[in-house]
Amino acid sequence: WDIKQDGYIIIRIFMSNSVIEVYTVGGYVNDVPTWCFSVWENGEKLIIANGKVVNKEHAKSRNIAGEIYAACHALKWCAKNGFLEISILHRCESMENVATGYKEANSSIMIGLQKCLTECNLRDISWNKMNTTDIRRDEIKRIAEGRNGL
């Protein structure tokens, strides 16, 4: 980041009452796990991104792999863009349990999640169960399942 961008980020972090919400979802299309996330600031969509899980070992976890990939991609995007306090809305209890330290990572994908959390070094992450009827979830679920491409 250059100095001008750093100045913007510092102002944004310390002078804003922004609420950063990250929605994550995993899908499974044609035997391939997929992922999608969106990031919202005070009700405004900042980004939506999606992709496929290409690691064959991770892919065995199907939708869970997709949700974890969505979270990791979102965490990296937030860290890169100076958002250090975020709320992740998800449907994957095992991901939340590992991320919060409630359970130990017992697979390579969960170890990858822990590594991602450490590398991103975000100040505060709250993990929240997402309502399955949430309109924002519906949008990214359609994209993850290939029903609404970007």
GROMACS .gro file of N, CA and C in nm:
model
  450
    1TRP      N    1   0.082  -0.118   0.000
    1TRP     CA    2   0.000   0.000   0.000
    1TRP      C    3   0.086   0.124   0.000
    2ASP      N    4   0.046   0.223  -0.076
    2ASP     CA    5   0.121   0.348  -0.072
    2ASP      C    6   0.067   0.435   0.042
    3ILE      N    7   0.137   0.545   0.069
    3ILE     CA    8   0.103   0.630   0.184
    3ILE      C    9  -0.039   0.685   0.172
    4LYS      N   10  -0.078   0.726   0.053
    4LYS     CA   11  -0.212   0.781   0.033
    4LYS      C   12  -0.318   0.676   0.069
    5GLN      N   13  -0.298   0.553   0.023
    5GLN     CA   14  -0.394   0.448   0.054
    5GLN      C   15  -0.390   0.416   0.203
    6ASP      N   16  -0.273   0.415   0.264
    6ASP     CA   17  -0.264   0.390   0.408
    6ASP      C   18  -0.341   0.496   0.485
    7GLY      N   19  -0.328   0.621   0.445
    7GLY     CA   20  -0.402   0.728   0.511
    7GLY      C   21  -0.551   0.706   0.503
    8TYR      N   22  -0.598   0.660   0.388
    8TYR     CA   23  -0.740   0.633   0.371
    8TYR      C   24  -0.784   0.519   0.463
    9ILE      N   25  -0.703   0.415   0.466
    9ILE     CA   26  -0.737   0.300   0.549
    9ILE      C   27  -0.740   0.339   0.697
   10ILE      N   28  -0.644   0.417   0.741
   10ILE     CA   29  -0.640   0.459   0.881
   10ILE      C   30  -0.765   0.540   0.915
   11ILE      N   31  -0.803   0.631   0.829
   11ILE     CA   32  -0.924   0.711   0.852
   11ILE      C   33  -1.046   0.619   0.857
   12ARG      N   34  -1.054   0.527   0.765
   12ARG     CA   35  -1.168   0.436   0.758
   12ARG      C   36  -1.179   0.350   0.885
   13ILE      N   37  -1.068   0.299   0.934
   13ILE     CA   38  -1.070   0.211   1.050
   13ILE      C   39  -1.103   0.287   1.178
   14PHE      N   40  -1.042   0.400   1.198
   14PHE     CA   41  -1.053   0.467   1.327
   14PHE      C   42  -1.160   0.575   1.334
   15MET      N   43  -1.211   0.620   1.221
   15MET     CA   44  -1.308   0.728   1.225
   15MET      C   45  -1.445   0.687   1.172
   16SER      N   46  -1.460   0.563   1.134
   16SER     CA   47  -1.586   0.516   1.078
   16SER      C   48  -1.652   0.418   1.174
   17ASN      N   49  -1.783   0.420   1.173
   17ASN     CA   50  -1.859   0.322   1.249
   17ASN      C   51  -1.910   0.213   1.154
   18SER      N   52  -1.829   0.176   1.059
   18SER     CA   53  -1.868   0.079   0.958
   18SER      C   54  -1.899  -0.056   1.020
   19VAL      N   55  -2.000  -0.118   0.965
   19VAL     CA   56  -2.031  -0.255   0.998
   19VAL      C   57  -1.997  -0.338   0.875
   20ILE      N   58  -1.898  -0.426   0.889
   20ILE     CA   59  -1.854  -0.509   0.777
   20ILE      C   60  -1.912  -0.648   0.796
   21GLU      N   61  -1.998  -0.687   0.702
   21GLU     CA   62  -2.059  -0.819   0.707
   21GLU      C   63  -2.008  -0.900   0.588
   22VAL      N   64  -1.965  -1.022   0.618
   22VAL     CA   65  -1.916  -1.113   0.516
   22VAL      C   66  -2.010  -1.233   0.512
   23TYR      N   67  -2.066  -1.259   0.396
   23TYR     CA   68  -2.153  -1.374   0.376
   23TYR      C   69  -2.074  -1.480   0.300
   24THR      N   70  -2.076  -1.603   0.350
   24THR     CA   71  -2.003  -1.712   0.285
   24THR      C   72  -2.098  -1.828   0.257
   25VAL      N   73  -2.069  -1.899   0.150
   25VAL     CA   74  -2.149  -2.017   0.117
   25VAL      C   75  -2.064  -2.113   0.034
   26GLY      N   76  -2.090  -2.241   0.053
   26GLY     CA   77  -2.028  -2.344  -0.029
   26GLY      C   78  -2.134  -2.414  -0.110
   27GLY      N   79  -2.097  -2.461  -0.228
   27GLY     CA   80  -2.188  -2.534  -0.314
   27GLY      C   81  -2.121  -2.660  -0.365
   28TYR      N   82  -2.192  -2.735  -0.445
   28TYR     CA   83  -2.136  -2.858  -0.503
   28TYR      C   84  -2.201  -2.874  -0.640
   29VAL      N   85  -2.121  -2.853  -0.746
   29VAL     CA   86  -2.172  -2.854  -0.883
   29VAL      C   87  -2.089  -2.950  -0.966
   30ASN      N   88  -2.154  -3.048  -1.028
   30ASN     CA   89  -2.086  -3.145  -1.115
   30ASN      C   90  -1.966  -3.210  -1.045
   31ASP      N   91  -1.988  -3.253  -0.922
   31ASP     CA   92  -1.886  -3.321  -0.841
   31ASP      C   93  -1.768  -3.232  -0.805
   32VAL      N   94  -1.786  -3.101  -0.807
   32VAL     CA   95  -1.681  -3.006  -0.770
   32VAL      C   96  -1.735  -2.909  -0.665
   33PRO      N   97  -1.667  -2.899  -0.550
   33PRO     CA   98  -1.709  -2.799  -0.451
   33PRO      C   99  -1.684  -2.658  -0.505
   34THR      N  100  -1.777  -2.569  -0.478
   34THR     CA  101  -1.765  -2.430  -0.521
   34THR      C  102  -1.782  -2.339  -0.400
   35TRP      N  103  -1.741  -2.215  -0.417
   35TRP     CA  104  -1.751  -2.118  -0.306
   35TRP      C  105  -1.794  -1.983  -0.360
   36CYS      N  106  -1.851  -1.903  -0.271
   36CYS     CA  107  -1.886  -1.766  -0.304
   36CYS      C  108  -1.892  -1.685  -0.175
   37PHE      N  109  -1.851  -1.560  -0.182
   37PHE     CA  110  -1.865  -1.470  -0.069
   37PHE      C  111  -1.904  -1.331  -0.118
   38SER      N  112  -1.967  -1.257  -0.028
   38SER     CA  113  -1.992  -1.116  -0.054
   38SER      C  114  -1.956  -1.038   0.073
   39VAL      N  115  -1.910  -0.915   0.053
   39VAL     CA  116  -1.875  -0.828   0.165
   39VAL      C  117  -1.961  -0.703   0.155
   40TRP      N  118  -2.021  -0.666   0.268
   40TRP     CA  119  -2.112  -0.553   0.276
   40TRP      C  120  -2.064  -0.457   0.383
   41GLU      N  121  -2.071  -0.328   0.352
   41GLU     CA  122  -2.038  -0.224   0.449
   41GLU      C  123  -2.160  -0.133   0.464
   42ASN      N  124  -2.216  -0.133   0.584
   42ASN     CA  125  -2.335  -0.050   0.613
   42ASN      C  126  -2.443  -0.066   0.507
   43GLY      N  127  -2.468  -0.190   0.466
   43GLY     CA  128  -2.575  -0.219   0.371
   43GLY      C  129  -2.537  -0.206   0.225
   44GLU      N  130  -2.414  -0.168   0.194
   44GLU     CA  131  -2.369  -0.154   0.055
   44GLU      C  132  -2.274  -0.268   0.019
   45LYS      N  133  -2.303  -0.337  -0.092
   45LYS     CA  134  -2.218  -0.448  -0.135
   45LYS      C  135  -2.088  -0.393  -0.191
   46LEU      N  136  -1.976  -0.441  -0.135
   46LEU     CA  137  -1.844  -0.398  -0.181
   46LEU      C  138  -1.785  -0.493  -0.284
   47ILE      N  139  -1.806  -0.622  -0.266
   47ILE     CA  140  -1.750  -0.722  -0.357
   47ILE      C  141  -1.831  -0.850  -0.348
   48ILE      N  142  -1.831  -0.921  -0.457
   48ILE     CA  143  -1.882  -1.057  -0.459
   48ILE      C  144  -1.783  -1.136  -0.543
   49ALA      N  145  -1.742  -1.253  -0.493
   49ALA     CA  146  -1.642  -1.333  -0.563
   49ALA      C  147  -1.677  -1.481  -0.546
   50ASN      N  148  -1.636  -1.560  -0.644
   50ASN     CA  149  -1.663  -1.703  -0.637
   50ASN      C  150  -1.554  -1.783  -0.706
   51GLY      N  151  -1.555  -1.914  -0.685
   51GLY     CA  152  -1.457  -2.001  -0.747
   51GLY      C  153  -1.484  -2.146  -0.714
   52LYS      N  154  -1.386  -2.230  -0.748
   52LYS     CA  155  -1.396  -2.374  -0.726
   52LYS      C  156  -1.285  -2.419  -0.632
   53VAL      N  157  -1.312  -2.526  -0.561
   53VAL     CA  158  -1.210  -2.589  -0.475
   53VAL      C  159  -1.134  -2.687  -0.563
   54VAL      N  160  -1.006  -2.660  -0.585
   54VAL     CA  161  -0.928  -2.744  -0.676
   54VAL      C  162  -0.841  -2.848  -0.603
   55ASN      N  163  -0.815  -2.827  -0.476
   55ASN     CA  164  -0.737  -2.924  -0.398
   55ASN      C  165  -0.820  -3.050  -0.379
   56LYS      N  166  -0.771  -3.164  -0.431
   56LYS     CA  167  -0.850  -3.288  -0.430
   56LYS      C  168  -0.878  -3.339  -0.289
   57GLU      N  169  -0.783  -3.322  -0.199
   57GLU     CA  170  -0.807  -3.366  -0.061
   57GLU      C  171  -0.915  -3.279   0.004
   58HIS      N  172  -0.907  -3.148  -0.017
   58HIS     CA  173  -1.007  -3.058   0.039
   58HIS      C  174  -1.144  -3.084  -0.023
   59ALA      N  175  -1.146  -3.117  -0.152
   59ALA     CA  176  -1.272  -3.137  -0.224
   59ALA      C  177  -1.355  -3.252  -0.165
   60LYS      N  178  -1.290  -3.342  -0.094
   60LYS     CA  179  -1.363  -3.452  -0.031
   60LYS      C  180  -1.465  -3.400   0.071
   61SER      N  181  -1.444  -3.281   0.120
   61SER     CA  182  -1.534  -3.221   0.219
   61SER      C  183  -1.655  -3.153   0.155
   62ARG      N  184  -1.661  -3.155   0.024
   62ARG     CA  185  -1.774  -3.105  -0.054
   62ARG      C  186  -1.814  -2.962  -0.016
   63ASN      N  187  -1.939  -2.940   0.026
   63ASN     CA  188  -1.988  -2.805   0.056
   63ASN      C  189  -1.909  -2.737   0.168
   64ILE      N  190  -1.865  -2.816   0.265
   64ILE     CA  191  -1.787  -2.759   0.375
   64ILE      C  192  -1.659  -2.698   0.320
   65ALA      N  193  -1.595  -2.766   0.227
   65ALA     CA  194  -1.474  -2.711   0.164
   65ALA      C  195  -1.505  -2.578   0.097
   66GLY      N  196  -1.617  -2.573   0.027
   66GLY     CA  197  -1.655  -2.448  -0.040
   66GLY      C  198  -1.676  -2.335   0.059
   67GLU      N  199  -1.742  -2.363   0.169
   67GLU     CA  200  -1.768  -2.259   0.268
   67GLU      C  201  -1.637  -2.211   0.332
   68ILE      N  202  -1.547  -2.303   0.359
   68ILE     CA  203  -1.418  -2.264   0.418
   68ILE      C  204  -1.336  -2.184   0.318
   69TYR      N  205  -1.336  -2.224   0.192
   69TYR     CA  206  -1.265  -2.146   0.089
   69TYR      C  207  -1.325  -2.006   0.078
   70ALA      N  208  -1.457  -1.997   0.082
   70ALA     CA  209  -1.523  -1.866   0.075
   70ALA      C  210  -1.476  -1.779   0.192
   71ALA      N  211  -1.475  -1.836   0.311
   71ALA     CA  212  -1.432  -1.759   0.429
   71ALA      C  213  -1.287  -1.715   0.416
   72CYS      N  214  -1.199  -1.803   0.374
   72CYS     CA  215  -1.057  -1.767   0.362
   72CYS      C  216  -1.035  -1.660   0.256
   73HIS      N  217  -1.099  -1.674   0.141
   73HIS     CA  218  -1.087  -1.570   0.038
   73HIS      C  219  -1.141  -1.436   0.089
   74ALA      N  220  -1.251  -1.441   0.161
   74ALA     CA  221  -1.309  -1.318   0.216
   74ALA      C  222  -1.219  -1.256   0.322
   75LEU      N  223  -1.163  -1.338   0.410
   75LEU     CA  224  -1.072  -1.288   0.514
   75LEU      C  225  -0.951  -1.219   0.451
   76LYS      N  226  -0.895  -1.281   0.348
   76LYS     CA  227  -0.779  -1.222   0.279
   76LYS      C  228  -0.818  -1.089   0.214
   77TRP      N  229  -0.936  -1.084   0.151
   77TRP     CA  230  -0.980  -0.961   0.088
   77TRP      C  231  -0.998  -0.851   0.193
   78CYS      N  232  -1.059  -0.884   0.305
   78CYS     CA  233  -1.081  -0.785   0.411
   78CYS      C  234  -0.948  -0.734   0.466
   79ALA      N  235  -0.854  -0.824   0.492
   79ALA     CA  236  -0.724  -0.783   0.545
   79ALA      C  237  -0.653  -0.692   0.445
   80LYS      N  238  -0.655  -0.729   0.318
   80LYS     CA  239  -0.589  -0.650   0.213
   80LYS      C  240  -0.648  -0.510   0.201
   81ASN      N  241  -0.778  -0.500   0.228
   81ASN     CA  242  -0.847  -0.372   0.212
   81ASN      C  243  -0.868  -0.296   0.342
   82GLY      N  244  -0.801  -0.340   0.447
   82GLY     CA  245  -0.800  -0.266   0.573
   82GLY      C  246  -0.920  -0.285   0.664
   83PHE      N  247  -1.001  -0.385   0.637
   83PHE     CA  248  -1.115  -0.414   0.725
   83PHE      C  249  -1.068  -0.517   0.827
   84LEU      N  250  -1.048  -0.474   0.951
   84LEU     CA  251  -0.991  -0.562   1.052
   84LEU      C  252  -1.093  -0.612   1.153
   85GLU      N  253  -1.213  -0.558   1.148
   85GLU     CA  254  -1.321  -0.601   1.237
   85GLU      C  255  -1.441  -0.638   1.150
   86ILE      N  256  -1.472  -0.767   1.148
   86ILE     CA  257  -1.577  -0.813   1.058
   86ILE      C  258  -1.669  -0.913   1.127
   87SER      N  259  -1.784  -0.929   1.067
   87SER     CA  260  -1.880  -1.030   1.109
   87SER      C  261  -1.897  -1.127   0.993
   88ILE      N  262  -1.871  -1.255   1.018
   88ILE     CA  263  -1.888  -1.357   0.914
   88ILE      C  264  -2.020  -1.428   0.938
   89LEU      N  265  -2.104  -1.425   0.836
   89LEU     CA  266  -2.233  -1.495   0.841
   89LEU      C  267  -2.221  -1.620   0.755
   90HIS      N  268  -2.245  -1.735   0.814
   90HIS     CA  269  -2.214  -1.863   0.750
   90HIS      C  270  -2.316  -1.968   0.792
   91ARG      N  271  -2.301  -2.089   0.737
   91ARG     CA  272  -2.386  -2.202   0.774
   91ARG      C  273  -2.302  -2.325   0.812
   92CYS      N  274  -2.176  -2.307   0.845
   92CYS     CA  275  -2.084  -2.420   0.868
   92CYS      C  276  -2.036  -2.419   1.013
   93GLU      N  277  -2.101  -2.499   1.096
   93GLU     CA  278  -2.068  -2.503   1.239
   93GLU      C  279  -1.926  -2.552   1.263
   94SER      N  280  -1.880  -2.651   1.188
   94SER     CA  281  -1.745  -2.702   1.209
   94SER      C  282  -1.639  -2.595   1.181
   95MET      N  283  -1.663  -2.510   1.081
   95MET     CA  284  -1.570  -2.401   1.052
   95MET      C  285  -1.564  -2.304   1.170
   96GLU      N  286  -1.680  -2.266   1.221
   96GLU     CA  287  -1.684  -2.174   1.335
   96GLU      C  288  -1.616  -2.236   1.458
   97ASN      N  289  -1.640  -2.364   1.483
   97ASN     CA  290  -1.581  -2.430   1.599
   97ASN      C  291  -1.429  -2.430   1.595
   98VAL      N  292  -1.372  -2.453   1.477
   98VAL     CA  293  -1.226  -2.450   1.463
   98VAL      C  294  -1.174  -2.306   1.469
   99ALA      N  295  -1.243  -2.216   1.402
   99ALA     CA  296  -1.198  -2.076   1.396
   99ALA      C  297  -1.197  -2.011   1.535
  100THR      N  298  -1.292  -2.048   1.619
  100THR     CA  299  -1.301  -1.987   1.752
  100THR      C  300  -1.223  -2.065   1.858
  101GLY      N  301  -1.163  -2.176   1.819
  101GLY     CA  302  -1.084  -2.255   1.913
  101GLY      C  303  -1.166  -2.352   1.996
  102TYR      N  304  -1.296  -2.364   1.967
  102TYR     CA  305  -1.381  -2.457   2.040
  102TYR      C  306  -1.341  -2.602   2.013
  103LYS      N  307  -1.297  -2.629   1.889
  103LYS     CA  308  -1.249  -2.763   1.852
  103LYS      C  309  -1.115  -2.749   1.782
  104GLU      N  310  -1.036  -2.857   1.789
  104GLU     CA  311  -0.907  -2.858   1.721
  104GLU      C  312  -0.926  -2.893   1.573
  105ALA      N  313  -0.834  -2.841   1.492
  105ALA     CA  314  -0.835  -2.874   1.350
  105ALA      C  315  -0.789  -3.019   1.335
  106ASN      N  316  -0.869  -3.101   1.267
  106ASN     CA  317  -0.834  -3.242   1.252
  106ASN      C  318  -0.824  -3.285   1.106
  107SER      N  319  -0.817  -3.189   1.016
  107SER     CA  320  -0.802  -3.219   0.874
  107SER      C  321  -0.720  -3.109   0.809
  108SER      N  322  -0.669  -3.139   0.691
  108SER     CA  323  -0.584  -3.040   0.624
  108SER      C  324  -0.661  -2.912   0.590
  109ILE      N  325  -0.789  -2.924   0.560
  109ILE     CA  326  -0.865  -2.804   0.526
  109ILE      C  327  -0.886  -2.717   0.650
  110MET      N  328  -0.908  -2.778   0.764
  110MET     CA  329  -0.925  -2.701   0.888
  110MET      C  330  -0.792  -2.640   0.934
  111ILE      N  331  -0.684  -2.711   0.912
  111ILE     CA  332  -0.551  -2.655   0.941
  111ILE      C  333  -0.526  -2.536   0.849
  112GLY      N  334  -0.569  -2.547   0.724
  112GLY     CA  335  -0.559  -2.435   0.631
  112GLY      C  336  -0.640  -2.315   0.677
  113LEU      N  337  -0.757  -2.339   0.733
  113LEU     CA  338  -0.839  -2.231   0.787
  113LEU      C  339  -0.765  -2.160   0.900
  114GLN      N  340  -0.707  -2.236   0.992
  114GLN     CA  341  -0.632  -2.176   1.102
  114GLN      C  342  -0.514  -2.094   1.050
  115LYS      N  343  -0.445  -2.146   0.950
  115LYS     CA  344  -0.332  -2.074   0.890
  115LYS      C  345  -0.381  -1.942   0.828
  116CYS      N  346  -0.492  -1.947   0.759
  116CYS     CA  347  -0.549  -1.828   0.697
  116CYS      C  348  -0.582  -1.723   0.803
  117LEU      N  349  -0.644  -1.765   0.911
  117LEU     CA  350  -0.679  -1.672   1.020
  117LEU      C  351  -0.554  -1.606   1.078
  118THR      N  352  -0.450  -1.685   1.097
  118THR     CA  353  -0.324  -1.632   1.151
  118THR      C  354  -0.261  -1.532   1.055
  119GLU      N  355  -0.255  -1.568   0.927
  119GLU     CA  356  -0.193  -1.481   0.827
  119GLU      C  357  -0.269  -1.350   0.808
  120CYS      N  358  -0.400  -1.355   0.815
  120CYS     CA  359  -0.480  -1.234   0.794
  120CYS      C  360  -0.469  -1.138   0.911
  121ASN      N  361  -0.450  -1.190   1.030
  121ASN     CA  362  -0.426  -1.108   1.149
  121ASN      C  363  -0.534  -1.000   1.168
  122LEU      N  364  -0.659  -1.041   1.154
  122LEU     CA  365  -0.769  -0.947   1.175
  122LEU      C  366  -0.790  -0.927   1.325
  123ARG      N  367  -0.829  -0.809   1.362
  123ARG     CA  368  -0.843  -0.772   1.503
  123ARG      C  369  -0.962  -0.840   1.570
  124ASP      N  370  -1.074  -0.842   1.500
  124ASP     CA  371  -1.195  -0.894   1.562
  124ASP      C  372  -1.283  -0.959   1.455
  125ILE      N  373  -1.314  -1.087   1.475
  125ILE     CA  374  -1.402  -1.159   1.383
  125ILE      C  375  -1.513  -1.220   1.467
  126SER      N  376  -1.636  -1.186   1.434
  126SER     CA  377  -1.748  -1.255   1.500
  126SER      C  378  -1.806  -1.354   1.399
  127TRP      N  379  -1.837  -1.472   1.448
  127TRP     CA  380  -1.890  -1.579   1.365
  127TRP      C  381  -2.037  -1.596   1.399
  128ASN      N  382  -2.123  -1.585   1.299
  128ASN     CA  383  -2.267  -1.588   1.322
  128ASN      C  384  -2.336  -1.680   1.223
  129LYS      N  385  -2.429  -1.758   1.273
  129LYS     CA  386  -2.509  -1.844   1.186
  129LYS      C  387  -2.596  -1.758   1.097
  130MET      N  388  -2.596  -1.788   0.970
  130MET     CA  389  -2.673  -1.713   0.873
  130MET      C  390  -2.813  -1.773   0.860
  131ASN      N  391  -2.911  -1.688   0.853
  131ASN     CA  392  -3.048  -1.732   0.830
  131ASN      C  393  -3.060  -1.782   0.686
  132THR      N  394  -3.114  -1.900   0.669
  132THR     CA  395  -3.123  -1.958   0.535
  132THR      C  396  -3.218  -1.882   0.443
  133THR      N  397  -3.298  -1.793   0.498
  133THR     CA  398  -3.389  -1.715   0.414
  133THR      C  399  -3.335  -1.576   0.381
  134ASP      N  400  -3.212  -1.548   0.420
  134ASP     CA  401  -3.152  -1.417   0.395
  134ASP      C  402  -3.132  -1.395   0.245
  135ILE      N  403  -3.176  -1.283   0.193
  135ILE     CA  404  -3.165  -1.250   0.051
  135ILE      C  405  -3.019  -1.248   0.006
  136ARG      N  406  -2.929  -1.197   0.089
  136ARG     CA  407  -2.788  -1.191   0.053
  136ARG      C  408  -2.731  -1.332   0.040
  137ARG      N  409  -2.774  -1.423   0.126
  137ARG     CA  410  -2.730  -1.562   0.116
  137ARG      C  411  -2.782  -1.623  -0.013
  138ASP      N  412  -2.907  -1.597  -0.046
  138ASP     CA  413  -2.966  -1.653  -0.168
  138ASP      C  414  -2.884  -1.615  -0.291
  139GLU      N  415  -2.841  -1.490  -0.298
  139GLU     CA  416  -2.764  -1.443  -0.413
  139GLU      C  417  -2.634  -1.521  -0.428
  140ILE      N  418  -2.558  -1.534  -0.320
  140ILE     CA  419  -2.429  -1.602  -0.333
  140ILE      C  420  -2.447  -1.753  -0.346
  141LYS      N  421  -2.553  -1.808  -0.290
  141LYS     CA  422  -2.581  -1.951  -0.306
  141LYS      C  423  -2.609  -1.983  -0.453
  142ARG      N  424  -2.688  -1.899  -0.519
  142ARG     CA  425  -2.715  -1.919  -0.662
  142ARG      C  426  -2.586  -1.916  -0.743
  143ILE      N  427  -2.497  -1.823  -0.709
  143ILE     CA  428  -2.370  -1.812  -0.782
  143ILE      C  429  -2.283  -1.934  -0.755
  144ALA      N  430  -2.272  -1.975  -0.628
  144ALA     CA  431  -2.190  -2.091  -0.593
  144ALA      C  432  -2.240  -2.218  -0.662
  145GLU      N  433  -2.370  -2.227  -0.680
  145GLU     CA  434  -2.428  -2.345  -0.744
  145GLU      C  435  -2.436  -2.333  -0.896
  146GLY      N  436  -2.381  -2.224  -0.951
  146GLY     CA  437  -2.378  -2.208  -1.095
  146GLY      C  438  -2.511  -2.169  -1.157
  147ARG      N  439  -2.604  -2.118  -1.076
  147ARG     CA  440  -2.735  -2.080  -1.127
  147ARG      C  441  -2.743  -1.932  -1.161
  148ASN      N  442  -2.635  -1.858  -1.138
  148ASN     CA  443  -2.636  -1.714  -1.164
  148ASN      C  444  -2.492  -1.668  -1.174
  149GLY      N  445  -2.427  -1.685  -1.288
  149GLY     CA  446  -2.286  -1.653  -1.302
  149GLY      C  447  -2.254  -1.507  -1.287
  150LEU      N  448  -2.127  -1.479  -1.256
  150LEU     CA  449  -2.081  -1.341  -1.242
  150LEU      C  450  -2.043  -1.285  -1.377
   0.00000   0.00000   0.00000
